[in-house]
XYZ file of C-alpha atoms in Angstrom:
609
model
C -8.983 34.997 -31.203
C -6.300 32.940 -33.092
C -5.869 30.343 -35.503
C -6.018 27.648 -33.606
C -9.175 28.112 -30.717
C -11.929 30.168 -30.288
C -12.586 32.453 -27.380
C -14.824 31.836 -24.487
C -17.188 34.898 -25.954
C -18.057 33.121 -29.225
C -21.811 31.978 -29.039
C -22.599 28.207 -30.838
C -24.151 30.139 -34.275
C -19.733 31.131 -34.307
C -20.740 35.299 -34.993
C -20.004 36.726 -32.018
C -17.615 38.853 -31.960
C -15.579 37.176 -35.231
C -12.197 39.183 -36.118
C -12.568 40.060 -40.287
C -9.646 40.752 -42.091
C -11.180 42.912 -45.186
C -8.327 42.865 -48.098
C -9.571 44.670 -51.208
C -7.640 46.456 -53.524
C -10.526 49.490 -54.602
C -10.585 52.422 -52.075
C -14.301 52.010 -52.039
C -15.129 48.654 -52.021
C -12.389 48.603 -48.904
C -13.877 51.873 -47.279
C -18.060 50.136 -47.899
C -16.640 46.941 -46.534
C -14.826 48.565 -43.454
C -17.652 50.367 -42.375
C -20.258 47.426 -42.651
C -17.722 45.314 -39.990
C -17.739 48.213 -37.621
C -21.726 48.958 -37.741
C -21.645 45.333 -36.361
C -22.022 44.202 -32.351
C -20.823 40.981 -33.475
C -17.777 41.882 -35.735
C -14.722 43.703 -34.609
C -12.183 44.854 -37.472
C -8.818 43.635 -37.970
C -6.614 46.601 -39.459
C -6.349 45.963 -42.937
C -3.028 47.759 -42.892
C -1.356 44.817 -40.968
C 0.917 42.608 -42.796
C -1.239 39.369 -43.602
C 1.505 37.237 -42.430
C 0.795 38.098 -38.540
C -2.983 39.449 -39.051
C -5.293 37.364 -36.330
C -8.614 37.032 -37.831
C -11.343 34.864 -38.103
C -12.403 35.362 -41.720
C -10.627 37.504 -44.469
C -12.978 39.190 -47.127
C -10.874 39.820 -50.399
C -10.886 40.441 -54.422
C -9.372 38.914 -57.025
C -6.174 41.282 -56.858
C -5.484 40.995 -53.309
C -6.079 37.072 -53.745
C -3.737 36.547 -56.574
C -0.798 38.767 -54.472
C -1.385 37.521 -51.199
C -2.089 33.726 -52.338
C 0.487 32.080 -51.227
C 0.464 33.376 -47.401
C -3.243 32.677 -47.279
C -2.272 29.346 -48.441
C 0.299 28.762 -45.750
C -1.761 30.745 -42.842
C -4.902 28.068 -43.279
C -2.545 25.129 -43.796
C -1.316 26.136 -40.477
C -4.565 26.452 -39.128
C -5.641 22.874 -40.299
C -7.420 21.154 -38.776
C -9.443 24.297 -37.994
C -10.871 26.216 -40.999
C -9.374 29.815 -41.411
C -12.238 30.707 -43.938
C -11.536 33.062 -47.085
C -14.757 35.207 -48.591
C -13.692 35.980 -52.212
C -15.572 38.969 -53.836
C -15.219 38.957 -57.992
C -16.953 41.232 -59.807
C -19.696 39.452 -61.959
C -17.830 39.957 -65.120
C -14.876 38.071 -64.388
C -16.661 35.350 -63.469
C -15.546 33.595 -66.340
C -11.774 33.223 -64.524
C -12.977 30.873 -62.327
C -15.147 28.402 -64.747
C -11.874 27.568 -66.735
C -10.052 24.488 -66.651
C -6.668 25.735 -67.210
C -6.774 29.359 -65.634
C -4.546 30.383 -62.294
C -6.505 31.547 -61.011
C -9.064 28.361 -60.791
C -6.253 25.766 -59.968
C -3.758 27.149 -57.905
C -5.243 29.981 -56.135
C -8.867 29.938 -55.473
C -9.770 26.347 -54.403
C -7.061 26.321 -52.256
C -7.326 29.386 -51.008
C -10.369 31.124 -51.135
C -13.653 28.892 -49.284
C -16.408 31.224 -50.697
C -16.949 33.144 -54.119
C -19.262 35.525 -54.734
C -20.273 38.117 -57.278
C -20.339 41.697 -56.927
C -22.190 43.896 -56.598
C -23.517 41.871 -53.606
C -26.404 42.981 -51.290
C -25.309 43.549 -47.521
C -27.746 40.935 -46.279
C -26.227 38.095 -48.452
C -22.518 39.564 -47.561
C -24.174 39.191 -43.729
C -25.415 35.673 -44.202
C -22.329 34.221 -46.175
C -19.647 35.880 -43.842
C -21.982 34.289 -40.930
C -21.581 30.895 -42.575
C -18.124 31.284 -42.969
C -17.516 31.864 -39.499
C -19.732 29.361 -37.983
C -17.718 26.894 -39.745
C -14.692 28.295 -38.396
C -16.156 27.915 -34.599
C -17.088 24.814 -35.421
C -13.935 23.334 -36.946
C -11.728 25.035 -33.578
C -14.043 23.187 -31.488
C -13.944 19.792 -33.162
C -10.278 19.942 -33.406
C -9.917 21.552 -29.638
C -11.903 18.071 -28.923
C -10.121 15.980 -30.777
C -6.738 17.405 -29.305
C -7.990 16.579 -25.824
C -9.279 12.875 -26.428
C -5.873 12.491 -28.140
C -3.851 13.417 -25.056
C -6.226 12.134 -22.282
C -5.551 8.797 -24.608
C -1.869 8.919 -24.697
C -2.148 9.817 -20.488
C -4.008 6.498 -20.425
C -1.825 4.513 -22.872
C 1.521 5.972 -20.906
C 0.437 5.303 -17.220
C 1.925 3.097 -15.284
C -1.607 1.201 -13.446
C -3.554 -1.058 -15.208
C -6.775 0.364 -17.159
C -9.583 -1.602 -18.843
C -12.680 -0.084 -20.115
C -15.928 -2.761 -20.728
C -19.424 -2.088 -21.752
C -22.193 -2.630 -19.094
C -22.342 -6.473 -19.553
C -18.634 -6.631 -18.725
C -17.243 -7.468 -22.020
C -14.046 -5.497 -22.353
C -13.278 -3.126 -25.544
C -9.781 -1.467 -24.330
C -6.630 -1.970 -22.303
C -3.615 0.182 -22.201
C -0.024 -1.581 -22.368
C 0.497 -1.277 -18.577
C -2.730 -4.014 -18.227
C -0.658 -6.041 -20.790
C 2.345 -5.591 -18.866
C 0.726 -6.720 -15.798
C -1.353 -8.932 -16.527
C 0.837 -10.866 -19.040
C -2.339 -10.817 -21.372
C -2.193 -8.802 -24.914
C -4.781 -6.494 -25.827
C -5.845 -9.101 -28.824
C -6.291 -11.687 -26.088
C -8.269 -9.354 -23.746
C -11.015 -7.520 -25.792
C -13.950 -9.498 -25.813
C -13.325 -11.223 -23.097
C -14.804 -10.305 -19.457
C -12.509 -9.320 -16.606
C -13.100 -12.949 -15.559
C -9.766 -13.962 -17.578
C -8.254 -12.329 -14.592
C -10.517 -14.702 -11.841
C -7.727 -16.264 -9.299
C -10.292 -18.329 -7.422
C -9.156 -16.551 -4.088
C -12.090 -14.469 -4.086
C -15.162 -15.507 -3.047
C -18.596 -15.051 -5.150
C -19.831 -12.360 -2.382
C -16.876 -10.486 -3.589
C -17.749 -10.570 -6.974
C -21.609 -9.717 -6.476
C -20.805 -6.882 -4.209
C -18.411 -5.296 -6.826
C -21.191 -5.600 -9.722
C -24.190 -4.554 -7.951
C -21.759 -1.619 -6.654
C -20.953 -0.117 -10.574
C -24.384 -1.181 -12.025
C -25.836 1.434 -9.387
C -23.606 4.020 -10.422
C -21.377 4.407 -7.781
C -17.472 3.434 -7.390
C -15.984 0.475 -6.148
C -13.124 0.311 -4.490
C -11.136 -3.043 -3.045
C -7.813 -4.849 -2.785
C -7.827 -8.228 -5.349
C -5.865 -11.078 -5.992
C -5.799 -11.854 -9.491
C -3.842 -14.032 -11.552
C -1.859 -13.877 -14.740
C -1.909 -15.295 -18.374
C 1.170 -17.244 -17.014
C -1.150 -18.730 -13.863
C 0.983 -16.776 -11.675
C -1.008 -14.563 -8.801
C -0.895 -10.803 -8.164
C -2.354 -8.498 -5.500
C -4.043 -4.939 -6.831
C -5.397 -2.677 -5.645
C -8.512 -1.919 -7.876
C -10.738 0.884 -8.591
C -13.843 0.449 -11.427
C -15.693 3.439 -11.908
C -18.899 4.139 -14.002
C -19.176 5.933 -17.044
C -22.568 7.374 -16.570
C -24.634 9.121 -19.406
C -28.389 10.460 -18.825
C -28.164 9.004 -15.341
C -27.649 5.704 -16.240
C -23.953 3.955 -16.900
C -22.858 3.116 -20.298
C -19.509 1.425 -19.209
C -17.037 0.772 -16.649
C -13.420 1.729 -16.247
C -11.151 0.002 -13.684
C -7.705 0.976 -13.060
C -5.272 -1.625 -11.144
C -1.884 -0.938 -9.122
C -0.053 -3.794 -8.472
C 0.527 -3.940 -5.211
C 1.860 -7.461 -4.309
C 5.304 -6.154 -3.662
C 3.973 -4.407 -0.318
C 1.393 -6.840 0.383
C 4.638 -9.827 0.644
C 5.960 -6.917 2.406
C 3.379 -6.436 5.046
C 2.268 -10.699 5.254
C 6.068 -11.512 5.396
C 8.643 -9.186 6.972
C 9.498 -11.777 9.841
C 10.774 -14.114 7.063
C 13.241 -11.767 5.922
C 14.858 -10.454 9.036
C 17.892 -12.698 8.358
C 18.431 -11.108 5.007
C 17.523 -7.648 6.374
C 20.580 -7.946 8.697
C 22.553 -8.707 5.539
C 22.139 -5.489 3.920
C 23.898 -2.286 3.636
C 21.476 -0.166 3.882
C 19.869 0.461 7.244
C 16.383 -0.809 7.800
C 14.073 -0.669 11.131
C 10.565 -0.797 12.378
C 9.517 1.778 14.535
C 6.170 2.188 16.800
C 3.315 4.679 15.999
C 5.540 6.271 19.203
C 8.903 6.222 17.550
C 10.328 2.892 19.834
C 12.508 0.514 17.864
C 10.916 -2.758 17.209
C 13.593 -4.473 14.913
C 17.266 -2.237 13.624
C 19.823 -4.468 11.486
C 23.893 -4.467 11.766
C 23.896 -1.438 9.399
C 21.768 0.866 11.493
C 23.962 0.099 14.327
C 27.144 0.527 12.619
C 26.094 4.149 11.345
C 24.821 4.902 14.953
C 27.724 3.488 16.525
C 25.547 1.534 18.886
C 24.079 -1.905 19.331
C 20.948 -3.624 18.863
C 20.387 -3.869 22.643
C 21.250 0.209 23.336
C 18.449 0.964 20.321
C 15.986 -1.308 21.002
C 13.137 0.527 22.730
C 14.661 4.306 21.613
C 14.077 5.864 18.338
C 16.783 8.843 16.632
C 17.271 11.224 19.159
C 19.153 8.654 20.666
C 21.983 8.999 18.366
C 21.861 11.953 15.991
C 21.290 15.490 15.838
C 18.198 16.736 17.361
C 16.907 18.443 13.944
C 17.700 16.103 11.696
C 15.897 13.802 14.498
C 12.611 16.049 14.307
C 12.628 15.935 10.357
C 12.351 12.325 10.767
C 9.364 12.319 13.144
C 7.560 14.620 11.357
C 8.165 12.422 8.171
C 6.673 9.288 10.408
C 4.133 11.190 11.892
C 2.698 11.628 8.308
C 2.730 8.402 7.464
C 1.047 7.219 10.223
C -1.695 9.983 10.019
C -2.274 8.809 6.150
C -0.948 5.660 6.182
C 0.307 6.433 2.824
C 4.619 6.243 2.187
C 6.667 9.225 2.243
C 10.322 9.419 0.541
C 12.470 12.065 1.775
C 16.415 12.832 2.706
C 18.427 13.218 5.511
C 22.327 13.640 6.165
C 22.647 13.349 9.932
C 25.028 13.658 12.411
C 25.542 10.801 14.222
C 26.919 11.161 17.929
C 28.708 7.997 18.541
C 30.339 7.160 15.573
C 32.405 9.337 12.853
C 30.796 7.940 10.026
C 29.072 10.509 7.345
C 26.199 9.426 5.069
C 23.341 11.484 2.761
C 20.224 9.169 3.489
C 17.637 8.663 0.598
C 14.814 7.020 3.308
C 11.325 5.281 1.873
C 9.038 4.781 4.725
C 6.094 2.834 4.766
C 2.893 2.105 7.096
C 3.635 -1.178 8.656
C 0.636 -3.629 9.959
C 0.240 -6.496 12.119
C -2.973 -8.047 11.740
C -4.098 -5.690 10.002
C -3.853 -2.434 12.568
C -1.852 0.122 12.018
C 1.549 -0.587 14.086
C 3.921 1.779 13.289
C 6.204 2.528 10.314
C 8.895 0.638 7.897
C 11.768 2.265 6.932
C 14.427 1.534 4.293
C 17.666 3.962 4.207
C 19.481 4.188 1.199
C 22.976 5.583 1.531
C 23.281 8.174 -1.939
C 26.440 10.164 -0.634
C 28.316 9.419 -3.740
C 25.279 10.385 -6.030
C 24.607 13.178 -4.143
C 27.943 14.295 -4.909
C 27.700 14.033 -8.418
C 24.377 15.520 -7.870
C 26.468 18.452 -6.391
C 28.848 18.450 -9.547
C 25.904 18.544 -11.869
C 24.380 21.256 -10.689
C 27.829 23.270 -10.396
C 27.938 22.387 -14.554
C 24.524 23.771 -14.813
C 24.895 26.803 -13.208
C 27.876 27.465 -15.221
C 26.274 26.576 -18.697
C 22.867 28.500 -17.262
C 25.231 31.626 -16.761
C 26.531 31.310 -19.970
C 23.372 31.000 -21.589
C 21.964 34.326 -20.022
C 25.085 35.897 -20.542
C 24.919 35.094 -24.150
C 20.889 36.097 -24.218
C 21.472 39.506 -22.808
C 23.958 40.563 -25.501
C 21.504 39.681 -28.348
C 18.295 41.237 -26.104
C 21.346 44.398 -25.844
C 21.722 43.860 -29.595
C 18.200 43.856 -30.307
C 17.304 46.847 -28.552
C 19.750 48.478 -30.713
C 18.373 47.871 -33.872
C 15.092 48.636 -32.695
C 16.486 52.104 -32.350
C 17.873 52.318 -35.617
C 15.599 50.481 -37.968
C 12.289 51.378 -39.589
C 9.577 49.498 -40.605
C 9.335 45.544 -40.506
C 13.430 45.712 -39.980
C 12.463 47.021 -36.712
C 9.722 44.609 -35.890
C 12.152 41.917 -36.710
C 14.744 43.642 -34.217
C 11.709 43.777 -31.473
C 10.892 39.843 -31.884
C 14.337 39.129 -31.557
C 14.203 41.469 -28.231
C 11.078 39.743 -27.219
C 11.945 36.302 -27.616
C 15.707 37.128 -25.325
C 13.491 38.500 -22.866
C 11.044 35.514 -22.656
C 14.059 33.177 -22.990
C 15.403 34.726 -20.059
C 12.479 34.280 -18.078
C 12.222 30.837 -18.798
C 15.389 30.037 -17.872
C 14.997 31.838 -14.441
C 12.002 29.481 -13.840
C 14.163 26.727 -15.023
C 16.732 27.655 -12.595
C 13.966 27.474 -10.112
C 12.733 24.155 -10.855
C 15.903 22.693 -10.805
C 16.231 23.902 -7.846
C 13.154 22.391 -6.297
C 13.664 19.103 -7.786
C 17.719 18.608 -6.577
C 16.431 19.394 -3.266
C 17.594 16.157 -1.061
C 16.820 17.455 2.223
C 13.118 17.889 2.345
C 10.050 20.330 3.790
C 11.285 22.800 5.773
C 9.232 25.086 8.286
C 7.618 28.360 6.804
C 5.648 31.196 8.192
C 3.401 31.414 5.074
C 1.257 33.970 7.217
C 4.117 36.686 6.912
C 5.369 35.406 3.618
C 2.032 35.770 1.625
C 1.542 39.604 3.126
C 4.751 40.312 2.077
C 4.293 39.173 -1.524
C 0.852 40.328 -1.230
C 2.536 44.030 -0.980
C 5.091 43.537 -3.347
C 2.862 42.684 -6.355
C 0.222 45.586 -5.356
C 3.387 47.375 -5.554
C 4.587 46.463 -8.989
C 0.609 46.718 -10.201
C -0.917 50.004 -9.282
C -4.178 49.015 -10.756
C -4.769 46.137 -8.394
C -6.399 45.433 -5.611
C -4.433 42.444 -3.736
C -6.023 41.831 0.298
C -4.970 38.951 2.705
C -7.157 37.493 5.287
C -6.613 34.737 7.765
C -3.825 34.309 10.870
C -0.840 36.591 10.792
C 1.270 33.785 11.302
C 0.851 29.786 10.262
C 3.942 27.475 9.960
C 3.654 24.607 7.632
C 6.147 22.549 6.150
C 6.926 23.454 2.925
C 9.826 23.109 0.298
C 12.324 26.013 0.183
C 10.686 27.166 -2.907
C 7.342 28.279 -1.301
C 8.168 31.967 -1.685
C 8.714 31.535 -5.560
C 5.717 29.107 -6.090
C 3.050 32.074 -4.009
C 4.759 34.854 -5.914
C 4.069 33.025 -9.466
C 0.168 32.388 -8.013
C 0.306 35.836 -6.952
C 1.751 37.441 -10.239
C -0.410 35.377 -12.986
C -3.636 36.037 -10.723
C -2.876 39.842 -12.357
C -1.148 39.878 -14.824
C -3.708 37.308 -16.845
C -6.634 39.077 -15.165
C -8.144 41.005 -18.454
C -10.403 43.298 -15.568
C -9.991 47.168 -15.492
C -9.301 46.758 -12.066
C -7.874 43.165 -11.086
C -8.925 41.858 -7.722
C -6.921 39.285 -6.156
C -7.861 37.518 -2.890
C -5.553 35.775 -0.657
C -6.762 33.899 2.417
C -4.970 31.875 5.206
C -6.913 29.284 7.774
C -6.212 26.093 9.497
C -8.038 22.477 8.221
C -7.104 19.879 10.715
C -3.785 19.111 10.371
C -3.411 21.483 7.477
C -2.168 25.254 6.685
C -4.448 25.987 3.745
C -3.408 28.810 0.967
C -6.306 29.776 -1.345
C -5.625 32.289 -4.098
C -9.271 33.875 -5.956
C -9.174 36.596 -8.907
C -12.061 38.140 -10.721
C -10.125 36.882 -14.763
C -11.175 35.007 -17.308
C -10.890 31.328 -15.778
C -7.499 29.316 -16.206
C -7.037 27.200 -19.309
C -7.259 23.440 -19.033
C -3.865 22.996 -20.407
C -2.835 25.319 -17.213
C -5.271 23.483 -14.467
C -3.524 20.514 -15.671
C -0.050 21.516 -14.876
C -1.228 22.545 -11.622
C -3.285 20.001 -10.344
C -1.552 16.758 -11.686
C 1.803 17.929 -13.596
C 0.405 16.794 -16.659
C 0.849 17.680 -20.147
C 4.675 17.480 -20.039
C 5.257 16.695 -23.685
C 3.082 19.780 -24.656
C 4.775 22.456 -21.984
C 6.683 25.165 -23.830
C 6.127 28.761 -22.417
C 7.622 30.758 -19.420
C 4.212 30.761 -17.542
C 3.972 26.777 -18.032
C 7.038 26.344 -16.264
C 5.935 28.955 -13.661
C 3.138 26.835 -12.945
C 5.067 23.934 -13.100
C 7.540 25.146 -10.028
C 3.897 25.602 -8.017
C 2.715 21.850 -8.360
C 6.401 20.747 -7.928
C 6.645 23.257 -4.994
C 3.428 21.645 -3.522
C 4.916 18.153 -4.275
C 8.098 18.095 -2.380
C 6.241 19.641 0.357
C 3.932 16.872 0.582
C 0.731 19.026 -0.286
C -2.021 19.204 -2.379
C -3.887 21.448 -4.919
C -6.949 21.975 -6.375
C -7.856 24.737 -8.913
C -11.744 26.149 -9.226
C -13.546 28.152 -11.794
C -15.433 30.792 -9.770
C -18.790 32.337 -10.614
C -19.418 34.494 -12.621
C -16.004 34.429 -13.136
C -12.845 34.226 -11.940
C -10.344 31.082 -10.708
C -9.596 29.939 -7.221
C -6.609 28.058 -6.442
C -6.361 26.595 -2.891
C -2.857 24.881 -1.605
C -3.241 22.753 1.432
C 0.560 22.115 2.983
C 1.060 19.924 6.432
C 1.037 21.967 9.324
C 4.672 22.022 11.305
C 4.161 20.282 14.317
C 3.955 23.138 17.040
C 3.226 25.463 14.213
């Protein structure tokens, strides 16, 4: 346990298993005292010899003496606790009660209602010490979970207030009591002028009242709606989103609704009028085109045809093969192929070779599903030419390297200088010397991951295609390898190529590695198993620990709590979900029964793969 949450094991009454610090200053108060926490299931003892500046504990049981000299660390160890309680059982003998029933003594004002939560007199029967240490560290449970609690609302309400869509909650007759600054941004309406009112403010009059009756006998049954809507603005002005309102539902019944917008009406212009804008389109710079669900040109501007050095007429009816190099060619197709199989857009980048002309570009593309009346046609794609910043891309990551070598240059001498004291120093000297080791080492670490992530995120060039089938049995090897004690077995195909960033290998090893070395089993086991889901490789990853913490599942699933992220595992996990980004995939983590965590990767197959 620490200061700041309590462990899975603690049961609701907060005794189970409760850490107690005993600090008394006669031999045989401290010996009576350190037996009674050991003759107890639900205590375990903290060594009283530890320094009290680093002791973990749940509840410290002291005297007068050890109170006055260890006052002022007590003091700062439950101010650093706070919000939590990090309770303080005070044992004075019954004839110096008097000490504390004076106005003016030190002990009274500056030491034992600011430190100490609990006096008592001794000699003090074992059944009230029982019942008042219980007390104690029931409010401690209870003040970890409440602030735990608190922590989470506060940071699931600064996701909301930071996001980008639109979000309005309303009670179930539709009158609404929150919106974050993105609905005021949208919307044009403040959040004075909005609460109270009823999403009706937003009522363009291009819906119909079907629409309307559909979407509220929808939430008031307790399932989602989902729909595109045109709205309109404080300034009268109209906007198309696309709208989700969900129910909040308590005891089977809901108790409000929350609806979250994207504004969409830059695509929707997009899709309703593209043929308006072909004369501008052949304006630009930047090469544009619509291409069939097969691949066919349907409309190219001057740019495309300067870069591929042919015209209009000679593209028309082709698609890339035509005129650059056959695997940048196939990382384009694959690119369309998933847009048309989701119908979602895809961003990626390409740096082709062009066969007819000598001109040399770094494309960053965006490439949407494009409609006409209303079916699927093919794909949209807009080609932004980023050679220059992907030179300077090129020069910034040159400067990193060299200031990342420096760094770990610079690290390794004081880890090297650390480990040197440690060998020459006694007492806390030399636990000094070994934090200062420790720290090098984990700064290292975390600036290996760093290295990685930087990595993954300057990548310009996309998915590439990986036999995860012999890459997971090879890692699967290593780390049974490295960890004796662990059983690590792969199922599934020997061999299954997906498309996957170039950072795969480091993303499975970090799955592979935490699955143990977090695993608090005598023997970790660690499952890996390959199949095939449609058009997807899938990677699932199942231990027999403790469960992942949410702050962890976050990272993983979403990439959230950035603003919270500060240790070398968080940035480990942070290279998987960036890993799975860039390669297009997706994640989802599982708590397993009775326990354990499952993590399962899904990543596009390669096409022939």
């Amino acid at each position: 346990m620490n200061d700041a949450y309590p462990t899975d094991d603690s049961p609701d009454d907060g005794a189970g298993q409760a850490a107690l610090f005993p600090l008394l200053s006669g031999e045989g108060n401290q010996r009576l005292v350190v037996e009674w926490i050991q003759a107890h299931d639900r205590y375990t003892l903290v060594d009283p010899d530890q320094p009290v500046e680093t002791a973990t504990f749940d509840c410290c049981i002291l005297d007068g003496e050890m109170l006055q000299t260890h006052a002022e660390t007590l003091r700062a160890r439950k101010r650093k606790a706070k919000p939590a309680l990090l309770p303080c059982l005070l044992l004075i003998p019954e004839a110096d009660l008097s000490l504390i029933e004076t106005d003016s003594g030190e002990i009274a004002d500056s030491v034992v209602f600011e430190t100490a939560d609990e006096v008592v007199s001794m000699p003090i029967k074992k059944a009230e010490l029982e019942w008042r240490t219980q007390a104690l560290v029931r409010l401690r449970t209870q003040s970890q979970r409440l602030k735990e609690r608190t922590e989470t609302l506060e940071l699931f309400k600064q996701a909301v207030e930071a996001s980008g869509h639109a979000i309005w909650i309303s009670d179930t007759d539709g009158t609404i009591n929150y919106v974050n600054p993105a609905f005021e941004s949208i919307t044009g309406y403040s959040r004075d002028e909005a609460v109270g009112e009823s999403p009706n403010l937003l009522n363009s009059g291009e819906m119909d009242d079907n629409f309307y009756s559909d979407l509220w006998e929808t939430i008031t049954a307790g399932d989602t709606w989902h729909e595109e809507i045109t709205n309109q603005r404080s300034d009268g002005s109209q906007y198309v989103a696309d709208q989700t309102i969900a129910p909040i539902v308590e005891d089977g019944e809901p108790r409000a609704f929350v609806a979250v917008q994207t504004d969409i009406t830059e695509r929707k212009e997009l899709e309703g009028r593209l043929s308006l804008y072909r004369d501008i389109i052949e304006r630009l710079e930047d090469p544009i085109m619509i291409q069939t669900c097969e691949g066919e040109f349907r409309l190219v501007n001057d740019a495309l045809c300067s870069f591929a050095g042919l015209s209009r007429d000679e593209l028309l009816g082709d698609g890339e093969y035509t005129f650059m190099d056959e695997e940048t060619a196939t990382t384009i197709a694959r690119q369309k192929q998933r847009v048309i199989e989701t119908e979602q857009p895809v961003e990626y980048s390409v740096e082709p070779t062009f066969k007819h002309s000598d001109r040399e570009a770094i494309f960053y593309t965006s490439r949407y599903p494009y409609y006409e009346d209303g079916e699927l046609a093919g794909t949209l794609a807009i080609c932004r030419n980023v050679t220059d910043l992907e030179e300077r891309t090129r020069q910034l990551h040159v400067l990193d390297n060299i200031l990342r070598h420096n760094i770990r240059n610079e690290l390794n001498v004081i880890h090297g200088r650390g480990e040197q004291l440690q060998r020459y120093l006694e007492g806390e000297p030399k636990a000094a010397a070994g934090t200062i080791v420790d720290r090098a080492e984990t700064l290292l670490t975390t600036s290996e991951k760093s290295r990685e992530i930087t990595t993954v995120l300057s990548d310009s060039y996309g998915p590439t295609s990986v036999d995860i089938g012999q890459v997971v049995r090879v890692l699967a090897k290593e780390t049974a390898d490295d960890w004796p004690n662990a059983d690590v077995d792969v199922t599934g195909p020997t061999q299954l190529v997906v498309s996957a960033a170039e950072s795969i290998t480091a993303a499975i090893e970090e799955l592979l590695t935490n699955a143990v070395i977090h695993n608090d089993s005598e023997n970790p086991h660690v499952r890996v198993n390959l199949a095939v889901e449609g058009s997807w490789g899938t990677l699932s990853v199942r231990d027999n620990g403790p469960g992942i913490p949410e702050f962890d599942r976050d990272v993983l699933e979403s990439g959230g709590a950035i603003e919270t992220l500060s240790h070398g595992s968080g940035l480990g996990l942070w290279l998987v979900y960036w890993t799975v980004n860039h390669s297009g995939g997706k994640i989802n983590v599982d708590e397993r029964e009775p326990r354990g965590t499952e993590v399962t990767i899904w990543f596009p197959l390669e096409t022939g793969g």
